[in-house]
Coordinates of C-alpha atoms in Angstrom, one line a residue:
M1 CA 18.0 19.2 31.5
S2 CA 16.8 21.8 29.0
T3 CA 13.3 23.2 29.2
I4 CA 11.0 24.8 26.6
K5 CA 12.0 28.1 28.2
D6 CA 15.6 27.4 27.2
V7 CA 14.5 26.8 23.6
A8 CA 12.5 30.0 23.6
K9 CA 15.6 31.9 24.9
Y10 CA 17.8 30.3 22.2
T11 CA 15.5 31.0 19.4
G12 CA 13.9 34.3 20.5
L13 CA 10.5 32.8 19.8
S14 CA 7.5 32.7 22.1
I15 CA 6.8 29.5 24.1
S16 CA 3.4 29.3 22.4
T17 CA 5.0 29.2 18.9
I18 CA 7.5 26.5 20.0
S19 CA 4.8 24.4 21.7
K20 CA 2.6 24.7 18.6
Y21 CA 5.4 23.3 16.4
L22 CA 6.5 20.6 18.8
N23 CA 2.9 19.4 18.9
G24 CA 2.5 19.2 15.1
G25 CA 1.2 22.6 14.3
N26 CA 2.3 24.7 11.3
V27 CA 4.8 27.5 11.8
L28 CA 6.9 29.6 9.5
K29 CA 9.7 27.7 7.8
E30 CA 12.4 29.9 9.3
N31 CA 10.9 29.3 12.8
R32 CA 10.9 25.5 12.2
I33 CA 14.6 25.6 11.3
L34 CA 15.4 27.7 14.4
I35 CA 13.5 25.3 16.8
D36 CA 15.0 22.2 15.3
E37 CA 18.5 23.7 15.7
A38 CA 17.8 24.6 19.3
V39 CA 16.2 21.2 20.2
E40 CA 19.3 19.5 18.8
K41 CA 21.9 21.8 20.3
L42 CA 20.3 22.0 23.7
G43 CA 19.3 18.3 23.9
Y44 CA 15.7 19.3 24.6
K45 CA 13.4 16.3 25.1
V46 CA 9.6 16.5 24.7
N47 CA 7.8 14.8 27.6
H48 CA 5.5 12.6 25.5
L49 CA 3.9 11.0 28.5
A50 CA 3.0 14.3 30.1
R51 CA 1.8 15.6 26.7
S52 CA -0.4 12.6 26.1
L53 CA -2.0 12.8 29.5
K54 CA -2.7 16.5 29.1
T55 CA -4.0 16.4 25.5
N56 CA -5.1 12.8 25.1
K57 CA -2.9 12.7 22.0
T58 CA 0.3 10.7 21.6
K59 CA 1.4 12.2 18.2
T60 CA 1.8 8.6 16.9
V61 CA 0.1 6.8 14.0
G62 CA -0.2 3.0 13.7
I63 CA 0.6 1.4 10.3
L64 CA -0.5 -2.2 9.9
I65 CA 0.5 -4.1 6.8
P66 CA 0.5 -7.8 5.6
S67 CA 4.3 -8.1 5.3
L68 CA 7.3 -6.1 6.4
S69 CA 9.4 -7.8 3.7
S70 CA 7.3 -6.7 0.7
A71 CA 9.0 -4.1 -1.6
F72 CA 5.6 -2.6 -2.4
F73 CA 4.5 -2.2 1.2
S74 CA 8.0 -0.9 2.2
H75 CA 7.9 1.8 -0.4
I76 CA 4.5 3.0 0.6
I77 CA 5.5 3.1 4.3
A78 CA 8.5 5.2 3.5
V79 CA 6.2 7.8 1.8
I80 CA 3.7 7.7 4.7
E81 CA 6.4 8.2 7.3
E82 CA 8.0 11.1 5.4
T83 CA 4.6 12.9 5.3
L84 CA 3.9 12.1 9.0
I85 CA 7.3 13.3 10.2
Q86 CA 6.9 16.6 8.3
N87 CA 3.7 17.1 10.3
G88 CA 5.2 16.2 13.7
Y89 CA 4.0 12.6 14.0
D90 CA 5.9 9.4 14.7
S91 CA 4.7 5.9 13.6
V92 CA 4.4 2.4 15.0
I93 CA 4.7 -0.1 12.1
C94 CA 3.4 -3.6 12.5
G95 CA 3.3 -6.5 10.0
F96 CA 1.2 -9.6 10.4
N97 CA 2.9 -11.9 7.9
F98 CA -0.4 -12.7 6.0
D99 CA -1.7 -14.3 9.2
P100 CA -5.4 -13.4 9.8
K101 CA -5.3 -14.1 13.5
L102 CA -2.2 -12.0 13.9
E103 CA -3.8 -9.3 11.8
I104 CA -6.6 -8.9 14.4
R105 CA -4.1 -9.1 17.3
K106 CA -1.8 -6.4 15.9
L107 CA -4.8 -4.1 15.3
R108 CA -5.7 -4.5 18.9
F109 CA -2.1 -3.9 19.9
L110 CA -2.0 -0.6 18.0
L111 CA -5.3 0.5 19.6
D112 CA -3.9 -0.4 23.1
K113 CA -0.9 1.8 22.3
N114 CA -3.3 4.8 22.1
V115 CA -2.2 5.8 18.6
D116 CA -4.0 8.8 17.2
G117 CA -4.9 7.2 14.0
I118 CA -4.3 4.0 11.9
I119 CA -3.5 3.3 8.3
L120 CA -4.3 -0.3 7.5
I121 CA -3.6 -2.5 4.5
P122 CA -6.1 -5.3 5.2
E123 CA -5.8 -8.9 4.2
R124 CA -8.6 -11.0 5.6
L125 CA -10.5 -8.7 7.9
S126 CA -14.2 -8.4 7.4
A127 CA -16.4 -5.4 8.4
D128 CA -17.7 -7.4 11.4
D129 CA -14.1 -8.0 12.5
L130 CA -13.2 -4.4 12.3
N131 CA -16.4 -3.2 14.0
S132 CA -15.9 -5.7 16.7
V133 CA -12.3 -4.8 17.4
L134 CA -13.0 -1.1 17.4
K135 CA -16.1 -1.5 19.7
V136 CA -14.2 -3.6 22.2
S137 CA -11.3 -1.1 22.3
G138 CA -13.7 1.8 23.0
K139 CA -11.5 4.0 20.8
Q140 CA -12.9 6.4 18.3
I141 CA -9.9 7.2 16.1
P142 CA -9.6 7.7 12.4
L143 CA -8.8 4.6 10.4
I144 CA -7.7 4.7 6.7
L145 CA -7.8 1.6 4.5
L146 CA -5.0 1.6 1.9
D147 CA -4.6 -0.5 -1.3
R148 CA -7.6 -2.6 -0.4
Y149 CA -11.1 -2.0 0.7
V150 CA -13.3 -4.0 3.1
N151 CA -16.9 -4.6 1.9
D152 CA -19.6 -2.8 4.0
F153 CA -17.1 -1.0 6.3
E154 CA -17.4 2.7 6.2
C155 CA -14.1 4.6 6.3
D156 CA -11.7 6.6 4.1
T157 CA -10.0 4.4 1.5
V158 CA -7.1 5.0 -0.9
L159 CA -6.7 2.5 -3.8
A160 CA -5.2 2.0 -7.2
D161 CA -7.5 1.7 -10.1
N162 CA -7.1 -2.1 -10.4
I163 CA -9.8 -2.9 -12.9
N164 CA -8.6 -0.4 -15.5
A165 CA -4.9 -1.3 -14.9
S166 CA -5.6 -5.0 -15.5
Y167 CA -7.8 -4.2 -18.5
S168 CA -5.2 -2.0 -20.1
A169 CA -2.5 -4.6 -19.6
V170 CA -4.5 -7.5 -21.1
E171 CA -5.9 -5.3 -23.9
S172 CA -2.3 -4.4 -24.9
L173 CA -1.6 -8.1 -25.4
I174 CA -4.8 -8.8 -27.3
T175 CA -4.2 -6.0 -29.7
K176 CA -0.8 -7.6 -30.5
G177 CA -2.6 -10.8 -31.5
H178 CA -2.6 -12.8 -28.3
K179 CA -5.8 -14.6 -27.7
R180 CA -4.8 -17.1 -25.0
I181 CA -3.4 -15.1 -22.1
G182 CA -2.6 -16.6 -18.7
I183 CA -3.1 -14.6 -15.6
I184 CA -1.6 -15.1 -12.1
V185 CA -3.7 -13.4 -9.4
G186 CA -4.0 -13.3 -5.7
P187 CA -6.9 -14.8 -3.5
P188 CA -10.3 -13.6 -4.8
E189 CA -11.4 -12.5 -1.3
I190 CA -8.8 -9.8 -1.4
S191 CA -10.2 -6.8 -3.3
T192 CA -7.1 -6.0 -5.4
A193 CA -7.0 -9.6 -6.8
Y194 CA -10.8 -9.6 -7.3
E195 CA -10.7 -6.4 -9.3
R196 CA -7.7 -7.4 -11.4
T197 CA -9.5 -10.6 -12.3
I198 CA -12.6 -8.5 -13.3
G199 CA -10.4 -6.3 -15.6
Y200 CA -8.9 -9.4 -17.2
K201 CA -12.4 -11.0 -17.9
R202 CA -13.9 -7.7 -19.1
V203 CA -11.3 -7.4 -21.9
Y204 CA -12.2 -10.8 -23.2
Q205 CA -15.9 -10.0 -23.0
D206 CA -15.4 -6.6 -24.9
Y207 CA -13.4 -8.4 -27.6
S208 CA -15.9 -11.2 -27.9
L209 CA -13.2 -13.8 -27.0
P210 CA -13.6 -16.8 -24.6
A211 CA -11.9 -16.4 -21.2
E212 CA -10.6 -19.8 -20.3
E213 CA -10.8 -20.6 -16.6
Q214 CA -7.8 -22.9 -16.8
L215 CA -5.7 -19.9 -17.7
I216 CA -6.6 -18.0 -14.5
K217 CA -4.3 -19.2 -11.8
V218 CA -4.8 -18.1 -8.1
G219 CA -1.8 -17.7 -5.9
D220 CA -1.1 -16.4 -2.4
Y221 CA 1.2 -13.4 -3.4
S222 CA 4.4 -15.4 -2.6
L223 CA 7.3 -15.9 -4.9
E224 CA 6.8 -19.7 -4.6
S225 CA 3.2 -19.5 -5.9
G226 CA 4.3 -17.4 -8.9
Y227 CA 7.0 -20.0 -9.7
Q228 CA 4.6 -22.9 -9.4
L229 CA 1.7 -21.3 -11.3
F230 CA 3.8 -20.1 -14.1
N231 CA 5.1 -23.7 -14.6
E232 CA 1.5 -24.9 -14.5
L233 CA 0.5 -22.6 -17.3
L234 CA 3.5 -23.6 -19.4
D235 CA 2.9 -27.3 -18.7
T236 CA -0.7 -27.3 -20.1
E237 CA -1.3 -29.1 -23.3
D238 CA -1.9 -25.8 -25.1
P239 CA 0.2 -23.2 -23.2
P240 CA -0.7 -19.5 -23.4
S241 CA 1.3 -17.2 -25.7
A242 CA 1.4 -14.4 -23.0
V243 CA 1.3 -14.3 -19.2
F244 CA 0.2 -11.4 -17.0
V245 CA 1.4 -11.6 -13.3
T246 CA -0.5 -9.2 -11.1
N247 CA 1.8 -9.0 -8.0
Y248 CA 5.5 -8.2 -7.6
D249 CA 6.6 -11.3 -5.6
M250 CA 4.7 -13.7 -7.8
M251 CA 6.3 -11.9 -10.8
L252 CA 9.7 -12.8 -9.3
G253 CA 8.7 -16.4 -9.1
A254 CA 7.4 -16.5 -12.6
I255 CA 10.6 -15.0 -14.0
T256 CA 12.7 -17.5 -12.0
A257 CA 10.6 -20.3 -13.5
A258 CA 11.1 -18.9 -17.0
N259 CA 14.8 -18.6 -16.5
E260 CA 15.1 -22.2 -15.3
R261 CA 13.1 -23.4 -18.4
G262 CA 15.3 -21.4 -20.7
I263 CA 12.3 -19.3 -21.8
K264 CA 13.3 -15.9 -23.0
I265 CA 11.0 -12.9 -22.3
P266 CA 9.6 -11.5 -24.5
S267 CA 10.9 -13.4 -27.5
D268 CA 9.5 -16.8 -26.4
I269 CA 6.5 -15.6 -24.4
S270 CA 5.0 -12.2 -23.9
F271 CA 5.0 -11.1 -20.3
I272 CA 3.6 -8.3 -18.2
G273 CA 4.5 -8.0 -14.5
Y274 CA 3.7 -5.7 -11.6
D275 CA 5.2 -2.9 -9.5
N276 CA 9.0 -2.8 -9.8
I277 CA 10.5 -0.5 -12.3
E278 CA 14.1 -1.1 -11.2
L279 CA 13.8 -4.9 -11.8
S280 CA 12.3 -4.4 -15.2
L281 CA 15.2 -2.2 -16.2
I282 CA 17.8 -4.8 -15.0
I283 CA 16.3 -7.4 -17.2
N284 CA 17.4 -7.1 -20.8
P285 CA 15.3 -6.5 -22.8
P286 CA 13.1 -4.7 -20.2
I287 CA 9.8 -6.4 -19.5
N288 CA 6.4 -4.7 -19.7
I289 CA 5.2 -3.7 -16.3
V290 CA 2.2 -2.2 -14.6
V291 CA 3.4 0.5 -12.1
Q292 CA 1.1 1.4 -9.3
P293 CA 1.1 5.0 -8.0
M294 CA 2.8 4.1 -4.7
D295 CA 3.9 7.6 -3.9
L296 CA 0.5 9.1 -4.5
M297 CA -1.2 6.3 -2.5
G298 CA 1.0 6.7 0.5
E299 CA 0.9 10.5 0.5
S300 CA -2.9 10.6 0.1
A301 CA -3.5 8.1 2.9
A302 CA -1.2 10.1 5.3
K303 CA -2.8 13.5 4.3
I304 CA -6.3 12.2 4.8
L305 CA -5.4 10.8 8.2
L306 CA -3.8 14.0 9.2
K307 CA -6.9 15.8 8.2
R308 CA -9.2 13.5 10.2
M309 CA -6.9 13.6 13.3
K310 CA -7.5 17.4 13.3
G311 CA -11.2 16.8 13.4
D312 CA -11.9 17.6 9.8
Y313 CA -14.4 15.1 8.5
S314 CA -15.6 16.9 5.4
S315 CA -16.4 14.6 2.4
Y316 CA -16.3 11.6 4.7
P317 CA -16.0 8.8 3.7
L318 CA -13.6 9.4 0.9
M319 CA -12.6 6.8 -1.7
L320 CA -9.7 7.8 -3.8
R321 CA -8.5 5.8 -6.8
H322 CA -5.2 6.6 -8.4
K323 CA -4.4 5.5 -11.9
S324 CA -1.7 2.9 -12.6
R325 CA 0.3 2.9 -15.8
L326 CA 1.8 0.4 -18.2
L327 CA 5.5 1.0 -18.8
F328 CA 7.8 -0.3 -21.6
E329 CA 4.9 -1.2 -23.8
K330 CA 6.1 -2.6 -27.1

């Protein structure tokens, strides 16, 4: 079995330089290439158990998300993993399928795995829940909230600017003459849904128009709820002339319902969806869509966590909000 001394002999580098790189430290690019080549050719294996016992670090990060099947979450995870790998960290990814009991259980699981830090996209967890789980675990590790915040829980948080994104989308419809705009949002106890509803209502207030509660439909972020709620909007006595769907999966459901009804977007009804540029390009003509800064959000969360895991708590707690943008506006 190859040892770190064999890697040093192959590369001509010092053991301290090789050890620094294998433990996530920064070394010169040419040295990284040499070490990676030697590790692969010699079949050198890092003894993670010995390293963790010696340093109390596992070089792993826990990522906990509501659903493993969501395109939005999957994209963000890919960005996070790329950033972590570049810095010598592996990840343990868990989904809780929108189940609040499983959400707590999976968080405990990650803490029991002795990960060095956690990135969490919360669903139903309260500040009391988080404080209780962390207290029971006895672990003091950095935790980053991504996409959603938790009221009264102090930690670093990376978000999209949901209020302004929703405001801009609805305002673009109002300026085109639409007054009765339906919106399909997620549960109000989830911060993203709450903020997108605020943006919707604020536009109506600023334009001195009445916001009709019957045009605000609350779903559960599933394709099925988007399908059902779009049909409910269209089946009202006075249907809206435009619909804004604030989540990708619910957008798929709404488009499916429109197709079944023979409704053409945007000639029969104006429509703004969320999050998937590729889908909007496939549909002809392309639909208006709010695109969240997924790459920036994932990269920011990973970089902040890396900083905290190194013991740098300057400007703590951070709250970063990245701007979304409206594409294909007509």
